[in-house]
Coordinates of C-alpha atoms and ligand atoms in Angstrom, one line a residue:
M1 CA -2.7 -10.0 17.4
K2 CA -3.8 -6.6 16.1
I3 CA -3.2 -5.0 12.7
L4 CA -2.3 -1.3 12.5
N5 CA -1.8 0.5 9.2
I6 CA -0.3 4.0 9.6
G7 CA -0.9 5.3 6.1
S8 CA -2.2 7.9 3.6
I9 CA -5.7 8.9 2.9
N10 CA -6.3 10.6 -0.5
I11 CA -9.1 12.0 -2.5
D12 CA -8.5 10.6 -6.0
Y13 CA -9.4 12.8 -9.0
V14 CA -9.6 10.3 -11.8
Y15 CA -9.5 11.2 -15.5
E16 CA -10.1 8.6 -18.2
V17 CA -7.9 9.4 -21.2
D18 CA -7.0 7.8 -24.5
N19 CA -3.3 8.2 -23.8
F20 CA -1.3 9.8 -20.9
V21 CA -0.7 13.5 -21.4
K22 CA 2.8 14.3 -22.7
S23 CA 5.0 17.2 -22.0
G24 CA 3.7 20.4 -23.5
E25 CA 0.4 18.7 -24.5
T26 CA -3.2 19.5 -23.4
I27 CA -5.7 16.7 -23.8
P28 CA -9.4 16.2 -23.1
S29 CA -10.6 13.6 -20.7
N30 CA -13.3 11.1 -21.6
N31 CA -14.7 10.8 -18.1
F32 CA -14.0 12.2 -14.6
K33 CA -14.8 10.8 -11.2
I34 CA -13.8 11.4 -7.6
F35 CA -13.0 8.4 -5.4
L36 CA -11.5 7.7 -2.0
G37 CA -8.0 6.3 -2.2
G38 CA -4.4 6.6 -1.0
K39 CA -2.2 3.5 -0.8
G40 CA -2.7 3.5 3.0
L41 CA -6.5 3.7 2.9
N42 CA -6.8 1.2 0.0
Q43 CA -4.6 -1.3 1.9
S44 CA -6.7 -0.9 5.0
V45 CA -9.9 -1.5 3.0
A46 CA -8.3 -4.6 1.4
L47 CA -7.4 -6.0 4.8
A48 CA -11.0 -5.4 6.0
Q49 CA -12.6 -6.8 2.8
A50 CA -10.4 -9.9 3.4
G51 CA -11.9 -10.3 6.8
S52 CA -9.3 -8.7 9.2
Q53 CA -9.9 -6.1 11.8
V54 CA -7.6 -3.2 10.9
F55 CA -6.9 0.0 12.7
H56 CA -6.1 2.8 10.2
A57 CA -4.1 5.7 11.6
G58 CA -4.1 8.7 9.3
N59 CA -4.7 12.4 9.0
I60 CA -7.5 14.2 7.2
N61 CA -8.6 17.8 7.0
I62 CA -11.2 18.8 9.6
K63 CA -13.8 19.4 6.7
D64 CA -13.5 15.9 5.3
D65 CA -14.8 13.9 8.3
N66 CA -17.2 12.1 6.0
I67 CA -14.1 10.0 5.1
K68 CA -14.4 8.5 8.6
K69 CA -18.0 7.4 7.9
E70 CA -16.9 5.8 4.7
L71 CA -14.1 3.9 6.4
T72 CA -16.5 2.7 9.1
K73 CA -18.8 1.4 6.4
W74 CA -15.9 -0.7 5.2
N75 CA -15.3 -2.0 8.8
V76 CA -12.0 -0.1 9.2
N77 CA -11.4 1.1 12.7
I78 CA -11.0 4.9 12.7
D79 CA -9.9 5.5 16.4
Y80 CA -6.5 6.8 15.2
I81 CA -7.6 9.1 12.4
K82 CA -6.8 12.7 13.3
E83 CA -8.4 15.9 11.9
V84 CA -5.8 18.5 11.1
S85 CA -5.6 21.9 9.5
E86 CA -3.7 20.8 6.4
S87 CA -5.7 19.8 3.3
T88 CA -6.5 16.1 2.9
G89 CA -4.0 14.4 0.6
H90 CA -5.1 14.0 -3.0
A91 CA -4.1 12.3 -6.2
I92 CA -4.5 13.2 -9.8
I93 CA -4.9 10.0 -11.7
Q94 CA -5.0 9.4 -15.5
V95 CA -6.3 6.0 -16.6
N96 CA -5.7 5.1 -20.2
K97 CA -7.5 2.8 -22.6
D98 CA -5.5 -0.2 -21.4
G99 CA -6.5 0.4 -17.8
E100 CA -3.0 1.5 -16.9
N101 CA -2.6 4.6 -14.6
S102 CA -0.3 7.5 -14.1
I103 CA -0.5 9.2 -10.7
I104 CA 0.6 12.5 -9.1
I105 CA 0.1 12.7 -5.3
H106 CA 0.0 15.7 -3.1
G107 CA 0.7 14.7 0.5
G108 CA -1.0 17.5 2.5
A109 CA -2.4 16.1 5.8
N110 CA -0.6 12.8 5.1
R111 CA 2.7 14.5 5.7
A112 CA 1.6 16.2 9.0
F113 CA 2.3 13.3 11.4
E114 CA 4.0 14.4 14.6
S115 CA 6.3 12.4 16.9
N116 CA 3.9 12.6 19.9
Q117 CA 1.0 11.4 17.7
I118 CA 3.1 8.3 16.6
D119 CA 3.8 7.6 20.3
M120 CA 0.1 8.0 21.2
I121 CA -0.9 5.5 18.5
L122 CA 1.9 2.9 19.1
K123 CA 1.3 2.8 22.8
N124 CA -1.9 0.8 22.0
F125 CA 0.0 -2.0 20.3
N126 CA 2.2 -4.8 21.6
Q127 CA 4.8 -7.3 20.6
G128 CA 3.6 -9.5 17.8
D129 CA 1.1 -7.0 16.5
I130 CA 1.4 -6.2 12.8
L131 CA 2.3 -2.8 11.5
L132 CA 1.8 -1.9 7.8
L133 CA 3.4 1.1 6.2
Q134 CA 3.6 2.6 2.7
N135 CA 5.6 5.7 1.7
E136 CA 3.0 8.4 1.4
I137 CA 3.4 9.7 4.9
N138 CA 6.2 11.5 6.8
K139 CA 8.2 10.0 9.7
I140 CA 8.5 6.5 8.3
P141 CA 12.1 5.9 9.7
E142 CA 10.9 7.0 13.2
I143 CA 7.8 4.8 13.0
I144 CA 9.9 1.8 11.9
E145 CA 12.4 2.2 14.7
K146 CA 9.7 2.8 17.4
A147 CA 7.6 -0.2 16.2
K148 CA 10.6 -2.4 16.1
N149 CA 11.4 -1.5 19.8
I150 CA 7.9 -2.7 20.7
G151 CA 8.5 -5.9 18.8
M152 CA 5.8 -5.4 16.2
K153 CA 6.0 -7.3 12.9
I154 CA 6.6 -4.6 10.2
F155 CA 5.4 -4.8 6.6
F156 CA 6.7 -2.0 4.4
N157 CA 5.6 -1.2 0.9
P158 CA 7.9 1.6 -0.3
A159 CA 5.4 3.1 -2.7
P160 CA 5.9 5.6 -4.1
M161 CA 9.6 4.9 -4.1
T162 CA 11.6 8.1 -3.4
K163 CA 15.4 8.6 -2.9
E164 CA 14.8 9.1 0.9
V165 CA 13.8 5.4 1.1
L166 CA 17.4 4.5 0.4
N167 CA 18.3 5.8 3.9
Y168 CA 15.3 4.2 5.7
P169 CA 16.1 1.4 8.2
I170 CA 14.7 -1.3 6.0
D171 CA 16.8 -4.0 7.7
L172 CA 14.4 -3.6 10.7
V173 CA 11.4 -4.5 8.4
D174 CA 10.1 -8.0 8.6
C175 CA 8.5 -8.1 5.1
L176 CA 9.4 -5.8 2.2
I177 CA 6.7 -5.6 -0.5
V178 CA 7.9 -4.1 -3.8
N179 CA 7.0 -4.1 -7.4
E180 CA 9.6 -4.3 -10.2
S181 CA 10.1 -0.6 -10.5
E182 CA 10.4 0.0 -6.8
A183 CA 12.9 -3.0 -6.6
K184 CA 15.0 -1.5 -9.4
K185 CA 15.2 1.9 -7.7
L186 CA 16.0 0.3 -4.3
T187 CA 18.8 -1.8 -5.7
G188 CA 20.0 0.5 -8.4
E189 CA 20.0 -2.5 -10.7
D190 CA 17.8 -3.4 -13.7
L191 CA 17.8 -7.2 -13.4
D192 CA 15.3 -10.1 -13.9
S193 CA 12.9 -10.9 -11.0
D194 CA 15.0 -13.8 -9.5
E195 CA 18.2 -11.7 -9.6
I196 CA 16.4 -8.8 -7.9
I197 CA 15.0 -11.1 -5.2
N198 CA 18.5 -12.4 -4.5
L199 CA 20.0 -9.0 -4.4
L200 CA 17.3 -7.8 -1.9
K201 CA 17.8 -10.9 0.2
N202 CA 21.5 -10.3 0.4
K203 CA 20.9 -6.7 1.3
Y204 CA 18.2 -7.4 3.9
S205 CA 19.0 -10.9 5.1
N206 CA 16.4 -10.9 8.0
T207 CA 13.6 -9.5 5.8
S208 CA 11.2 -11.6 3.7
I209 CA 10.8 -10.2 0.2
L210 CA 7.4 -10.1 -1.7
L211 CA 7.9 -9.0 -5.3
T212 CA 4.7 -8.2 -7.2
L213 CA 5.0 -8.5 -10.9
G214 CA 1.5 -7.4 -12.1
E215 CA 0.1 -9.7 -14.7
K216 CA 3.2 -11.9 -14.4
G217 CA 2.2 -12.8 -10.8
S218 CA 4.3 -12.6 -7.6
I219 CA 7.2 -14.1 -5.8
Y220 CA 7.8 -14.5 -2.1
S221 CA 11.2 -15.4 -0.7
Y222 CA 12.8 -15.7 2.7
K223 CA 16.0 -17.5 3.5
T224 CA 15.6 -20.9 1.7
K225 CA 11.9 -20.4 1.0
Y226 CA 10.9 -19.5 -2.6
L227 CA 7.3 -19.4 -3.8
K228 CA 6.0 -18.2 -7.1
C229 CA 2.3 -17.5 -7.9
E230 CA 0.8 -16.9 -11.4
A231 CA -1.6 -14.0 -11.9
M232 CA -5.1 -14.7 -13.2
K233 CA -5.7 -13.6 -16.8
V234 CA -8.4 -10.8 -16.9
K235 CA -9.2 -7.8 -19.0
A236 CA -8.0 -4.8 -17.0
I237 CA -10.2 -1.7 -17.0
D238 CA -8.4 0.2 -14.2
T239 CA -5.3 -1.1 -12.4
T240 CA -5.6 1.5 -9.6
A241 CA -5.4 -0.1 -6.2
A242 CA -4.6 -3.6 -7.6
G243 CA -1.2 -3.6 -5.7
D244 CA -2.9 -2.4 -2.6
T245 CA -5.5 -5.1 -2.8
F246 CA -2.8 -7.7 -3.2
I247 CA -1.0 -6.4 -0.1
G248 CA -4.1 -6.2 2.1
Y249 CA -5.2 -9.7 1.2
F250 CA -1.7 -11.2 1.5
I251 CA -1.3 -9.8 5.0
S252 CA -4.8 -10.6 6.1
H253 CA -4.4 -14.3 5.2
L254 CA -0.8 -14.5 6.6
S255 CA -2.0 -13.1 9.9
R256 CA -4.4 -16.0 10.1
D257 CA -1.5 -18.4 9.7
K258 CA -2.4 -19.5 6.2
E259 CA 0.3 -21.1 4.1
I260 CA 2.2 -18.6 2.0
K261 CA 1.1 -20.2 -1.3
D262 CA -2.5 -19.7 -0.2
C263 CA -1.9 -16.1 0.9
L264 CA -0.3 -15.4 -2.6
S265 CA -3.1 -17.1 -4.4
M266 CA -5.9 -15.3 -2.5
A267 CA -4.1 -12.0 -2.9
S268 CA -3.7 -12.6 -6.6
K269 CA -7.3 -13.5 -7.1
A270 CA -8.5 -10.4 -5.2
A271 CA -6.1 -8.1 -7.2
S272 CA -7.3 -9.6 -10.5
I273 CA -10.9 -8.8 -9.6
C274 CA -9.9 -5.3 -8.6
V275 CA -8.6 -4.4 -12.0
T276 CA -11.9 -5.2 -13.6
K277 CA -13.5 -2.3 -11.7
K278 CA -13.0 1.4 -11.8
G279 CA -11.6 3.4 -8.9
G280 CA -9.4 3.0 -5.8
A281 CA -10.9 1.7 -2.6
I282 CA -14.3 1.1 -4.2
S283 CA -12.8 -1.4 -6.6
I284 CA -11.5 -3.7 -3.8
P285 CA -13.5 -6.9 -3.8
K286 CA -14.7 -9.0 -0.9
I287 CA -13.8 -12.7 -1.6
Ligands
RIB1 O1 -2.2 2.7 -5.3 C1 -3.3 3.6 -5.7 C2 -3.3 4.8 -5.0 O2 -2.1 5.6 -5.2 C3 -4.4 5.8 -5.4 O3 -5.6 5.5 -4.7 C4 -3.8 7.2 -5.1 O4 -4.4 7.9 -4.1 C5 -2.3 6.9 -4.8 O5 -2.0 7.0 -3.5

């Protein structure tokens, strides 16, 4: 069984600030760094750090081919990374004193996927292989439909959540991974975590739901199955990529037929280590 992640690749411009900039305000940053990131790339790195072989399919600008070398160092397969004329995607990230972040992304090359490129990638995968998707690239509905026809197991993390997601064929997805804010936007309801889970399960009855709750832990539910995992208590320095780390570790362990409770607990442990380090992909631990 192979794991394919068709996802974003970003260059993250990270500014450490006392507080997030407000409307009409200009503020100084305390520190500035450039890291590799993107929810797609981070999740591939997390899968690899957790011990899985992962094929990352993504687009970068022709001038940024050093990104491929970096991914290779992380043991991520780069056969399906295409060099395009659009600029590589990037993110402007503010990290405040509490380690919380605020992110603007610019899609660039991430939004330059073409139908024939999707076909070329997917023809190398078979029934039972895993496909992981986030919402930082174009053509998501088409990819979901094509992968479902092949019989791939689809994991979808609708981050960042946009209004377009409401029209995506989420009922074809095997596992939907959302945080509380994404779940709220997807359901249109502001409910507690158990009520959200129930609502999502009613809406997508053949899809397992993984709800991540940050420092409050995570919940997995499918049909009659319901498992809750507490998060480890740590002092957060930078929460960037914590969710991505959780997702990569969860899928890696699940793909090796580990019990769900163990997948949740490994994912939670890895994410809690991630928040103690600065940066995106670089902060994803190997445990
Ligand atoms: O999830 C964190 C990531 O979101 C960052 O690396 C940034 O690139 C944005 O995609």
